[in-house]
Structure formats: C-alpha cells, structure tokens
mmCIF file of C-alpha atoms in Angstrom:
data_model
loop_
_atom_site.group_PDB
_atom_site.id
_atom_site.type_symbol
_atom_site.label_atom_id
_atom_site.label_comp_id
_atom_site.label_asym_id
_atom_site.label_seq_id
_atom_site.Cartn_x
_atom_site.Cartn_y
_atom_site.Cartn_z
ATOM 1 C CA UNK A 1 0.000 0.000 0.000
ATOM 2 C CA UNK A 2 1.372 3.396 -0.967
ATOM 3 C CA UNK A 3 2.117 5.893 1.841
ATOM 4 C CA UNK A 4 0.264 9.171 2.116
ATOM 5 C CA UNK A 5 3.406 11.269 2.547
ATOM 6 C CA UNK A 6 6.784 10.853 0.867
ATOM 7 C CA UNK A 7 9.677 12.598 2.601
ATOM 8 C CA UNK A 8 12.926 13.169 0.708
ATOM 9 C CA UNK A 9 16.050 13.837 2.779
ATOM 10 C CA UNK A 10 19.421 14.412 1.095
ATOM 11 C CA UNK A 11 22.365 13.652 3.362
ATOM 12 C CA UNK A 12 26.017 14.445 2.774
ATOM 13 C CA UNK A 13 28.523 13.778 5.557
ATOM 14 C CA UNK A 14 25.629 14.159 7.958
ATOM 15 C CA UNK A 15 26.451 11.373 10.402
ATOM 16 C CA UNK A 16 26.220 13.744 13.381
ATOM 17 C CA UNK A 17 22.741 15.041 12.566
ATOM 18 C CA UNK A 18 20.896 12.620 10.278
ATOM 19 C CA UNK A 19 19.512 10.433 13.073
ATOM 20 C CA UNK A 20 17.892 13.395 14.837
ATOM 21 C CA UNK A 21 16.512 14.750 11.567
ATOM 22 C CA UNK A 22 15.167 11.365 10.508
ATOM 23 C CA UNK A 23 13.843 10.772 14.003
ATOM 24 C CA UNK A 24 11.731 13.913 13.786
ATOM 25 C CA UNK A 25 10.090 12.432 10.676
ATOM 26 C CA UNK A 26 9.722 8.868 11.914
ATOM 27 C CA UNK A 27 8.338 10.199 15.204
ATOM 28 C CA UNK A 28 5.491 12.080 13.522
ATOM 29 C CA UNK A 29 2.096 11.435 15.093
ATOM 30 C CA UNK A 30 0.888 10.908 11.511
ATOM 31 C CA UNK A 31 2.691 7.683 10.687
ATOM 32 C CA UNK A 32 1.561 6.873 7.115
ATOM 33 C CA UNK A 33 4.754 7.981 5.433
ATOM 34 C CA UNK A 34 7.966 6.911 3.777
ATOM 35 C CA UNK A 35 11.359 8.496 4.342
ATOM 36 C CA UNK A 36 13.694 8.387 1.353
ATOM 37 C CA UNK A 37 17.189 9.221 2.610
ATOM 38 C CA UNK A 38 19.609 9.897 -0.226
ATOM 39 C CA UNK A 39 23.252 9.559 0.785
ATOM 40 C CA UNK A 40 24.935 11.956 -1.629
ATOM 41 C CA UNK A 41 28.303 10.215 -1.839
ATOM 42 C CA UNK A 42 29.243 10.813 1.798
ATOM 43 C CA UNK A 43 32.805 10.104 2.935
ATOM 44 C CA UNK A 44 31.917 9.660 6.599
ATOM 45 C CA UNK A 45 29.651 7.031 8.191
ATOM 46 C CA UNK A 46 26.382 8.591 7.008
ATOM 47 C CA UNK A 47 25.503 5.487 4.961
ATOM 48 C CA UNK A 48 26.000 3.263 8.000
ATOM 49 C CA UNK A 49 23.679 5.499 10.031
ATOM 50 C CA UNK A 50 21.047 5.500 7.274
ATOM 51 C CA UNK A 51 21.061 1.718 6.800
ATOM 52 C CA UNK A 52 20.804 1.288 10.570
ATOM 53 C CA UNK A 53 17.708 3.487 10.507
ATOM 54 C CA UNK A 54 16.242 1.351 7.724
ATOM 55 C CA UNK A 55 16.900 -1.804 9.717
ATOM 56 C CA UNK A 56 14.897 -0.397 12.609
ATOM 57 C CA UNK A 57 12.026 1.129 10.624
ATOM 58 C CA UNK A 58 10.678 -0.284 7.366
ATOM 59 C CA UNK A 59 9.418 3.144 6.333
ATOM 60 C CA UNK A 60 13.015 4.234 5.657
ATOM 61 C CA UNK A 61 14.174 3.754 2.058
ATOM 62 C CA UNK A 62 17.948 4.294 1.850
ATOM 63 C CA UNK A 63 19.463 5.371 -1.464
ATOM 64 C CA UNK A 64 23.179 5.754 -2.086
ATOM 65 C CA UNK A 65 24.582 7.869 -4.908
ATOM 66 C CA UNK A 66 27.949 6.798 -6.322
ATOM 67 C CA UNK A 67 29.439 10.274 -6.041
ATOM 68 C CA UNK A 68 28.614 13.608 -4.508
ATOM 69 C CA UNK A 69 26.381 15.576 -6.877
ATOM 70 C CA UNK A 70 25.035 18.218 -4.519
ATOM 71 C CA UNK A 71 21.736 18.667 -2.728
ATOM 72 C CA UNK A 72 19.770 19.336 -5.930
ATOM 73 C CA UNK A 73 20.852 16.054 -7.542
ATOM 74 C CA UNK A 74 20.070 14.168 -4.331
ATOM 75 C CA UNK A 75 16.613 15.700 -4.025
ATOM 76 C CA UNK A 76 15.847 14.922 -7.661
ATOM 77 C CA UNK A 77 16.933 11.314 -7.154
ATOM 78 C CA UNK A 78 14.611 11.024 -4.165
ATOM 79 C CA UNK A 79 11.792 12.793 -5.973
ATOM 80 C CA UNK A 80 11.880 10.179 -8.723
ATOM 81 C CA UNK A 81 11.209 7.441 -6.155
ATOM 82 C CA UNK A 82 8.293 9.056 -4.306
ATOM 83 C CA UNK A 83 5.039 7.095 -4.093
ATOM 84 C CA UNK A 84 2.924 9.246 -1.789
ATOM 85 C CA UNK A 85 0.043 11.599 -2.358
ATOM 86 C CA UNK A 86 2.039 14.381 -0.739
ATOM 87 C CA UNK A 87 5.703 15.341 -0.907
ATOM 88 C CA UNK A 88 7.900 16.848 1.772
ATOM 89 C CA UNK A 89 11.588 17.758 1.728
ATOM 90 C CA UNK A 90 13.773 17.692 4.810
ATOM 91 C CA UNK A 91 17.422 18.604 5.283
ATOM 92 C CA UNK A 92 19.571 16.224 7.296
ATOM 93 C CA UNK A 93 20.441 18.800 9.959
ATOM 94 C CA UNK A 94 16.966 20.216 10.614
ATOM 95 C CA UNK A 95 14.048 18.943 12.684
ATOM 96 C CA UNK A 96 10.270 18.965 12.328
ATOM 97 C CA UNK A 97 7.685 19.282 15.087
ATOM 98 C CA UNK A 98 6.065 15.868 15.755
ATOM 99 C CA UNK A 99 2.519 16.929 14.897
ATOM 100 C CA UNK A 100 3.346 18.847 11.692
ATOM 101 C CA UNK A 101 1.898 16.307 9.258
ATOM 102 C CA UNK A 102 -1.107 15.600 11.476
ATOM 103 C CA UNK A 103 -1.975 19.285 11.553
ATOM 104 C CA UNK A 104 -1.527 19.710 7.813
ATOM 105 C CA UNK A 105 -3.506 16.631 6.847
ATOM 106 C CA UNK A 106 -6.376 17.446 9.183
ATOM 107 C CA UNK A 107 -7.155 20.384 6.867
ATOM 108 C CA UNK A 108 -8.988 20.216 3.526
ATOM 109 C CA UNK A 109 -6.730 18.879 0.773
ATOM 110 C CA UNK A 110 -4.508 21.512 -0.854
ATOM 111 C CA UNK A 111 -1.963 21.778 -3.623
ATOM 112 C CA UNK A 112 0.479 23.167 -1.062
ATOM 113 C CA UNK A 113 0.472 23.683 2.698
ATOM 114 C CA UNK A 114 2.877 26.235 4.179
ATOM 115 C CA UNK A 115 4.231 26.001 7.727
ATOM 116 C CA UNK A 116 6.101 28.539 9.779
ATOM 117 C CA UNK A 117 9.858 28.302 10.313
ATOM 118 C CA UNK A 118 12.189 28.810 13.235
ATOM 119 C CA UNK A 119 15.504 30.066 11.866
ATOM 120 C CA UNK A 120 18.182 28.788 14.250
ATOM 121 C CA UNK A 121 21.655 30.340 14.001
ATOM 122 C CA UNK A 122 24.511 28.161 15.243
ATOM 123 C CA UNK A 123 28.135 29.111 15.830
ATOM 124 C CA UNK A 124 31.167 26.979 15.006
ATOM 125 C CA UNK A 125 30.741 24.965 18.197
ATOM 126 C CA UNK A 126 27.137 24.134 17.371
ATOM 127 C CA UNK A 127 25.731 26.492 19.993
ATOM 128 C CA UNK A 128 22.519 28.278 19.055
ATOM 129 C CA UNK A 129 23.032 32.001 19.520
ATOM 130 C CA UNK A 130 19.759 33.209 18.020
ATOM 131 C CA UNK A 131 16.370 31.855 17.012
ATOM 132 C CA UNK A 132 13.658 33.713 15.138
ATOM 133 C CA UNK A 133 10.235 32.393 14.143
ATOM 134 C CA UNK A 134 8.507 33.391 10.895
ATOM 135 C CA UNK A 135 4.938 32.246 10.435
ATOM 136 C CA UNK A 136 2.150 32.882 7.949
ATOM 137 C CA UNK A 137 -1.339 33.523 9.192
ATOM 138 C CA UNK A 138 -3.830 30.668 9.497
ATOM 139 C CA UNK A 139 -5.820 30.631 6.264
ATOM 140 C CA UNK A 140 -7.421 28.515 3.560
ATOM 141 C CA UNK A 141 -6.937 30.037 0.105
ATOM 142 C CA UNK A 142 -8.815 28.915 -2.979
ATOM 143 C CA UNK A 143 -8.612 30.100 -6.564
ATOM 144 C CA UNK A 144 -5.742 30.978 -8.882
ATOM 145 C CA UNK A 145 -5.769 34.722 -8.236
ATOM 146 C CA UNK A 146 -6.101 34.439 -4.468
ATOM 147 C CA UNK A 147 -3.206 32.006 -4.213
ATOM 148 C CA UNK A 148 -0.998 34.081 -6.489
ATOM 149 C CA UNK A 149 -1.611 37.222 -4.473
ATOM 150 C CA UNK A 150 -0.458 35.365 -1.382
ATOM 151 C CA UNK A 151 2.891 34.431 -2.892
ATOM 152 C CA UNK A 152 4.272 37.947 -2.563
ATOM 153 C CA UNK A 153 3.168 38.035 1.085
ATOM 154 C CA UNK A 154 5.059 34.807 1.700
ATOM 155 C CA UNK A 155 8.099 36.287 -0.018
ATOM 156 C CA UNK A 156 7.835 39.349 2.230
ATOM 157 C CA UNK A 157 8.101 36.996 5.215
ATOM 158 C CA UNK A 158 10.929 35.021 3.552
ATOM 159 C CA UNK A 159 8.674 31.948 3.617
ATOM 160 C CA UNK A 160 8.313 31.423 -0.135
ATOM 161 C CA UNK A 161 11.877 30.346 -0.780
ATOM 162 C CA UNK A 162 11.993 27.332 1.522
ATOM 163 C CA UNK A 163 11.001 23.846 0.455
ATOM 164 C CA UNK A 164 11.156 22.166 3.919
ATOM 165 C CA UNK A 165 8.265 24.309 5.188
ATOM 166 C CA UNK A 166 5.860 23.053 2.505
ATOM 167 C CA UNK A 167 3.793 19.937 2.006
ATOM 168 C CA UNK A 168 3.224 19.594 -1.743
ATOM 169 C CA UNK A 169 0.634 17.620 -3.672
ATOM 170 C CA UNK A 170 2.945 15.288 -5.592
ATOM 171 C CA UNK A 171 0.729 15.096 -8.687
ATOM 172 C CA UNK A 172 0.970 18.891 -9.104
ATOM 173 C CA UNK A 173 4.759 18.815 -8.766
ATOM 174 C CA UNK A 174 4.979 16.153 -11.442
ATOM 175 C CA UNK A 175 2.522 17.927 -13.719
ATOM 176 C CA UNK A 176 4.646 21.074 -13.517
ATOM 177 C CA UNK A 177 7.854 19.214 -14.297
ATOM 178 C CA UNK A 178 9.611 21.104 -11.496
ATOM 179 C CA UNK A 179 13.117 19.868 -10.717
ATOM 180 C CA UNK A 180 15.903 21.194 -8.549
ATOM 181 C CA UNK A 181 18.430 23.102 -10.616
ATOM 182 C CA UNK A 182 22.156 22.896 -9.967
ATOM 183 C CA UNK A 183 22.286 26.052 -7.877
ATOM 184 C CA UNK A 184 24.087 26.499 -4.586
ATOM 185 C CA UNK A 185 21.744 29.023 -2.965
ATOM 186 C CA UNK A 186 18.441 29.488 -4.761
ATOM 187 C CA UNK A 187 17.493 25.991 -5.864
ATOM 188 C CA UNK A 188 14.591 25.861 -3.395
ATOM 189 C CA UNK A 189 12.776 28.965 -4.569
ATOM 190 C CA UNK A 190 13.215 28.147 -8.251
ATOM 191 C CA UNK A 191 11.689 24.723 -7.552
ATOM 192 C CA UNK A 192 8.712 26.546 -6.021
ATOM 193 C CA UNK A 193 8.463 29.132 -8.786
ATOM 194 C CA UNK A 194 8.501 26.419 -11.449
ATOM 195 C CA UNK A 195 5.268 24.976 -10.067
ATOM 196 C CA UNK A 196 3.439 27.777 -8.245
ATOM 197 C CA UNK A 197 1.491 28.757 -11.373
ATOM 198 C CA UNK A 198 -0.426 25.476 -10.977
ATOM 199 C CA UNK A 199 -1.344 26.005 -7.331
ATOM 200 C CA UNK A 200 -5.083 26.538 -6.978
ATOM 201 C CA UNK A 201 -5.497 25.769 -3.264
ATOM 202 C CA UNK A 202 -3.217 26.637 -0.356
ATOM 203 C CA UNK A 203 -3.346 26.076 3.382
ATOM 204 C CA UNK A 204 -1.382 28.387 5.672
ATOM 205 C CA UNK A 205 -0.474 27.258 9.179
ATOM 206 C CA UNK A 206 0.619 29.805 11.753
ATOM 207 C CA UNK A 207 2.758 27.161 13.381
ATOM 208 C CA UNK A 208 6.601 27.141 13.413
ATOM 209 C CA UNK A 209 6.887 23.446 12.616
ATOM 210 C CA UNK A 210 10.351 23.488 11.039
ATOM 211 C CA UNK A 211 13.593 24.255 12.856
ATOM 212 C CA UNK A 212 15.944 25.348 10.085
ATOM 213 C CA UNK A 213 19.628 25.515 11.003
ATOM 214 C CA UNK A 214 22.024 28.163 9.702
ATOM 215 C CA UNK A 215 25.571 27.148 10.554
ATOM 216 C CA UNK A 216 28.631 29.408 10.628
ATOM 217 C CA UNK A 217 31.233 26.639 10.589
ATOM 218 C CA UNK A 218 32.375 27.303 7.023
ATOM 219 C CA UNK A 219 30.810 24.125 5.668
ATOM 220 C CA UNK A 220 27.297 25.462 5.474
ATOM 221 C CA UNK A 221 25.928 27.067 2.336
ATOM 222 C CA UNK A 222 24.706 29.917 4.525
ATOM 223 C CA UNK A 223 28.252 30.725 5.682
ATOM 224 C CA UNK A 224 30.598 29.989 2.767
ATOM 225 C CA UNK A 225 31.777 32.469 0.151
ATOM 226 C CA UNK A 226 29.706 32.168 -3.027
ATOM 227 C CA UNK A 227 31.173 34.219 -5.916
ATOM 228 C CA UNK A 228 27.890 34.565 -7.808
ATOM 229 C CA UNK A 229 25.715 35.170 -4.738
ATOM 230 C CA UNK A 230 24.257 38.416 -6.044
ATOM 231 C CA UNK A 231 23.642 37.051 -9.543
ATOM 232 C CA UNK A 232 21.651 34.151 -8.117
ATOM 233 C CA UNK A 233 19.562 36.382 -5.883
ATOM 234 C CA UNK A 234 19.072 38.923 -8.663
ATOM 235 C CA UNK A 235 17.720 36.100 -10.841
ATOM 236 C CA UNK A 236 15.318 35.213 -8.011
ATOM 237 C CA UNK A 237 13.872 38.738 -7.959
ATOM 238 C CA UNK A 238 13.733 38.872 -11.752
ATOM 239 C CA UNK A 239 11.866 35.569 -11.954
ATOM 240 C CA UNK A 240 9.264 36.629 -9.400
ATOM 241 C CA UNK A 241 8.778 39.929 -11.186
ATOM 242 C CA UNK A 242 8.381 38.133 -14.521
ATOM 243 C CA UNK A 243 5.742 35.835 -13.022
ATOM 244 C CA UNK A 244 3.688 38.739 -11.697
ATOM 245 C CA UNK A 245 4.101 40.618 -14.974
ATOM 246 C CA UNK A 246 2.882 37.533 -16.850
ATOM 247 C CA UNK A 247 -0.104 37.212 -14.545
ATOM 248 C CA UNK A 248 -0.923 40.916 -14.955
ATOM 249 C CA UNK A 249 -0.659 41.356 -11.189
ATOM 250 C CA UNK A 250 2.379 43.586 -10.719
ATOM 251 C CA UNK A 251 1.365 46.423 -8.393
ATOM 252 C CA UNK A 252 2.921 48.653 -5.748
ATOM 253 C CA UNK A 253 2.916 45.849 -3.194
ATOM 254 C CA UNK A 254 4.783 43.476 -5.492
ATOM 255 C CA UNK A 255 7.346 46.133 -6.410
ATOM 256 C CA UNK A 256 7.709 47.177 -2.770
ATOM 257 C CA UNK A 257 8.407 43.655 -1.524
ATOM 258 C CA UNK A 258 10.758 42.806 -4.374
ATOM 259 C CA UNK A 259 12.538 46.141 -3.999
ATOM 260 C CA UNK A 260 13.158 45.507 -0.305
ATOM 261 C CA UNK A 261 14.455 42.015 -1.076
ATOM 262 C CA UNK A 262 16.698 43.375 -3.820
ATOM 263 C CA UNK A 263 18.165 45.904 -1.377
ATOM 264 C CA UNK A 264 19.065 43.120 1.071
ATOM 265 C CA UNK A 265 20.715 41.088 -1.656
ATOM 266 C CA UNK A 266 22.572 44.107 -3.019
ATOM 267 C CA UNK A 267 23.975 44.938 0.412
ATOM 268 C CA UNK A 268 25.176 41.349 0.750
ATOM 269 C CA UNK A 269 26.634 41.581 -2.759
ATOM 270 C CA UNK A 270 28.506 44.759 -1.874
ATOM 271 C CA UNK A 271 29.788 43.149 1.300
ATOM 272 C CA UNK A 272 31.080 40.167 -0.691
ATOM 273 C CA UNK A 273 32.685 42.527 -3.211
ATOM 274 C CA UNK A 274 34.940 43.670 -0.360
ATOM 275 C CA UNK A 275 36.122 40.101 0.255
ATOM 276 C CA UNK A 276 39.621 39.387 -1.078
ATOM 277 C CA UNK A 277 38.259 36.209 -2.683
ATOM 278 C CA UNK A 278 36.127 38.378 -4.993
ATOM 279 C CA UNK A 279 39.314 39.779 -6.609
ATOM 280 C CA UNK A 280 37.692 43.176 -7.167
ATOM 281 C CA UNK A 281 39.541 46.494 -7.039
ATOM 282 C CA UNK A 282 37.865 49.861 -6.361
ATOM 283 C CA UNK A 283 36.963 50.373 -10.024
ATOM 284 C CA UNK A 284 35.410 46.915 -10.301
ATOM 285 C CA UNK A 285 33.374 47.553 -7.163
ATOM 286 C CA UNK A 286 32.037 50.805 -8.584
ATOM 287 C CA UNK A 287 31.148 49.057 -11.829
ATOM 288 C CA UNK A 288 29.343 46.331 -9.892
ATOM 289 C CA UNK A 289 27.286 48.879 -7.969
ATOM 290 C CA UNK A 290 26.485 50.881 -11.109
ATOM 291 C CA UNK A 291 25.304 47.774 -12.955
ATOM 292 C CA UNK A 292 23.177 46.668 -9.988
ATOM 293 C CA UNK A 293 21.478 50.061 -9.751
ATOM 294 C CA UNK A 294 20.953 50.696 -13.457
ATOM 295 C CA UNK A 295 20.272 47.208 -14.754
ATOM 296 C CA UNK A 296 17.196 45.026 -14.510
ATOM 297 C CA UNK A 297 15.489 44.273 -12.214
ATOM 298 C CA UNK A 298 17.236 46.727 -9.874
ATOM 299 C CA UNK A 299 16.324 49.954 -11.650
ATOM 300 C CA UNK A 300 12.691 48.890 -11.635
ATOM 301 C CA UNK A 301 12.241 47.555 -8.115
ATOM 302 C CA UNK A 302 14.801 49.294 -5.873
ATOM 303 C CA UNK A 303 13.198 52.778 -6.151
ATOM 304 C CA UNK A 304 9.880 51.189 -5.078
ATOM 305 C CA UNK A 305 11.311 49.321 -2.072
ATOM 306 C CA UNK A 306 8.961 49.500 0.904
ATOM 307 C CA UNK A 307 10.429 47.656 3.900
ATOM 308 C CA UNK A 308 8.789 47.970 7.314
ATOM 309 C CA UNK A 309 11.777 47.730 9.651
ATOM 310 C CA UNK A 310 13.839 50.772 10.612
ATOM 311 C CA UNK A 311 17.162 49.127 9.731
ATOM 312 C CA UNK A 312 15.848 47.927 6.380
ATOM 313 C CA UNK A 313 14.503 51.398 5.558
ATOM 314 C CA UNK A 314 17.859 52.952 6.387
ATOM 315 C CA UNK A 315 19.652 50.471 4.129
ATOM 316 C CA UNK A 316 17.254 51.216 1.278
ATOM 317 C CA UNK A 317 17.777 54.962 1.571
ATOM 318 C CA UNK A 318 21.536 54.581 1.289
ATOM 319 C CA UNK A 319 21.333 52.226 -1.676
ATOM 320 C CA UNK A 320 18.701 54.318 -3.434
ATOM 321 C CA UNK A 321 21.040 57.315 -3.101
ATOM 322 C CA UNK A 322 23.570 55.421 -5.202
ATOM 323 C CA UNK A 323 26.721 56.990 -3.748
ATOM 324 C CA UNK A 324 29.558 54.453 -4.054
ATOM 325 C CA UNK A 325 31.264 55.864 -0.945
ATOM 326 C CA UNK A 326 28.105 55.643 1.166
ATOM 327 C CA UNK A 327 27.077 52.226 -0.191
ATOM 328 C CA UNK A 328 30.460 50.652 0.484
ATOM 329 C CA UNK A 329 30.719 52.291 3.898
ATOM 330 C CA UNK A 330 27.437 50.559 4.698
ATOM 331 C CA UNK A 331 28.813 47.291 3.331
ATOM 332 C CA UNK A 332 31.952 47.616 5.479
ATOM 333 C CA UNK A 333 29.794 48.163 8.555
ATOM 334 C CA UNK A 334 27.765 45.060 7.687
ATOM 335 C CA UNK A 335 30.950 43.086 7.150
ATOM 336 C CA UNK A 336 32.305 44.157 10.536
ATOM 337 C CA UNK A 337 29.041 43.221 12.258
ATOM 338 C CA UNK A 338 28.954 39.819 10.548
ATOM 339 C CA UNK A 339 32.441 39.014 11.806
ATOM 340 C CA UNK A 340 32.500 40.624 15.228
ATOM 341 C CA UNK A 341 28.866 40.899 16.313
ATOM 342 C CA UNK A 342 27.065 37.920 14.739
ATOM 343 C CA UNK A 343 24.001 38.109 16.990
ATOM 344 C CA UNK A 344 23.520 41.806 16.231
ATOM 345 C CA UNK A 345 24.186 41.228 12.534
ATOM 346 C CA UNK A 346 21.597 38.449 12.395
ATOM 347 C CA UNK A 347 19.020 40.601 14.181
ATOM 348 C CA UNK A 348 19.611 43.525 11.804
ATOM 349 C CA UNK A 349 19.559 41.256 8.748
ATOM 350 C CA UNK A 350 16.111 40.060 9.734
ATOM 351 C CA UNK A 351 14.768 43.600 9.552
ATOM 352 C CA UNK A 352 12.097 43.525 6.853
#
C-alpha cells in the first residue's frame, strides 16, 4: 500500500545530525509515510547510520549515490522514487515538530500547505546564539488569483523560498515538471516558482513546525563564500517579477516587496565585493554597484522598495542614493558586524 506522505532527505557527511533529523520524521504522530534518505556520496559514516535506521524502521528507504552531486541532484533522485500523495523535503540537519503532518492533513486537501519556520543560528561549536520564528497567518486560500496574491506576502516573510516548510501535492509537482536546478543558494525557490502557477489551493499554518539551522562553521551554504551570490539572488527577484508581470498582477505591493528584497541582496553583494576572494579592485566595485542600480530588475524595483523595519529602511535609503562611498561604507559596517557581532548582525539582517 502506498504511503500518504513521501519525505525526501538528502544527506552528505551528515552522520552527526541525520539520526535526529530522521527521528523527527519517523516520530510524527501521523505515521503513514515513507522516508527516502539519499546519501549523496558521503565520505563519513552517514551510509552506516542511514542503513541502521532502515533496519529499525521499514518506512526508511535508503538510497546511495555513487558520487557527490550536490543537494539538488540528491533531491531529484529522491523525488523520482516518491510514491505518496504528498511530498515533503527535509534537510539532514533540521528537525520537524512531531505533529506537523497531522496538523496539515487534518485540513482540507490543498496543492500546497505552508508552515512557519524557526531560523536557528549556530556558531562553530554548534551552539545556538539566536532563534527567530517566521509564520504565515492561518488561512485557507482557494482560486488561482487568491493564491498568487499570497505568494508575494510569503516572499515578504521570507517563507516562499523554503522547500522544507511546505507539504506539496505530488501530482501537481509532477505535472509542472519542477526539478531542482544545480544552484548552490536558490534551488529551493526556483523549484517553487517552477510549479506555483499550478497552485489553486493553499493552506497556511501559523505554526513554526520546522527548525531550520544556519551554521557558521564554514561548511554550510549559509556561511561559505559564493562568488555569484548576487547574480543568483538577482535572478530570483527577476523571476518573481516576470511571473507577476505575466499574470498581470504587478502592483505597488509586489514592487515594494521585491525592492526591499533586492536591497538586502545588493547589500550582501557589496559586502562580498569587499572580500579578497572576490578579486575586485575599487573600479570593479564601482562598476558592480552601477550595474546593480541601473540594470534590470534593480532599476525597476529598488526605487519602489517599501520595507517595514527601521534598519531595512535605512539600508534602502543609502542604496537608493547610489553613492559608491556611502554604499560601500554601509557594506563595510555590515561586514564588521557579521564578523564581530554575529548576533547583532543576524538581528539587523532580519529587519524587513
């Protein structure tokens, strides 16, 4: 008999965390599920841990890839094997509240159900130095237009980009043809954007079911240097804007949310431009800023940015002014805070 929920969990050198992550799935009060754990060519004892889990619980389906292909390849491999009515993705270092699936499946069936998220920030020793919850409101949304209008609200709360805070109807995912692209940072949101045009029903749960870990140990995607960080995030904004343009729904709210997001990404891009690994001199940094301000989508959305937080508004004013000296002074301050005052930096970064 096919399970109701298929969970896909990529795991790469995750021996220290995979048992807790898998345990939060196998311990769900809603038990009709399968857990497909894809060992992405690990070089530690992850495979041993995964096969031990499978020996203890028949709902675990271990898959081993011959070589490391990245999280996107691992998720796609797991996606191909899913048999459930619903699909859920889980990272091997995160955890899910035990009643998450029970809550979601007690609601009327939906193409997608969105949970809240607790962003947990961990230092190099694994100590949590900050947690912040982001939750949608409780709501049942029906109809193409209603669901599409909600997407920009989810993006404003940074809830659209995740995959592990969503329970998807698998048939809709497969109809859309959505796959995870080989991207280091934005693969989740592009997976969502490739299918969201088919969503006709959506459940929102004001419940922080997912604990999502951001690690600063150098091995995490959220902490390593990514040369094309800004290009990837710029493409994210451009894709969302193109969707709303295509739907004929681009308005001040859409431009305001996307402008605020673009400002955050631009500040991070400027900060990375100061990193020696970027190999950018002063002239190259000025050219980067000029292109970001004058090119698309920046010239269209940044002037319309409408963040709510005081820190975010201050950042937008500086960037909208366009002064290279002021913009890079701001980036240097952000860089200092990231290195020396991580808790403060994280709190300021969450200003929306």
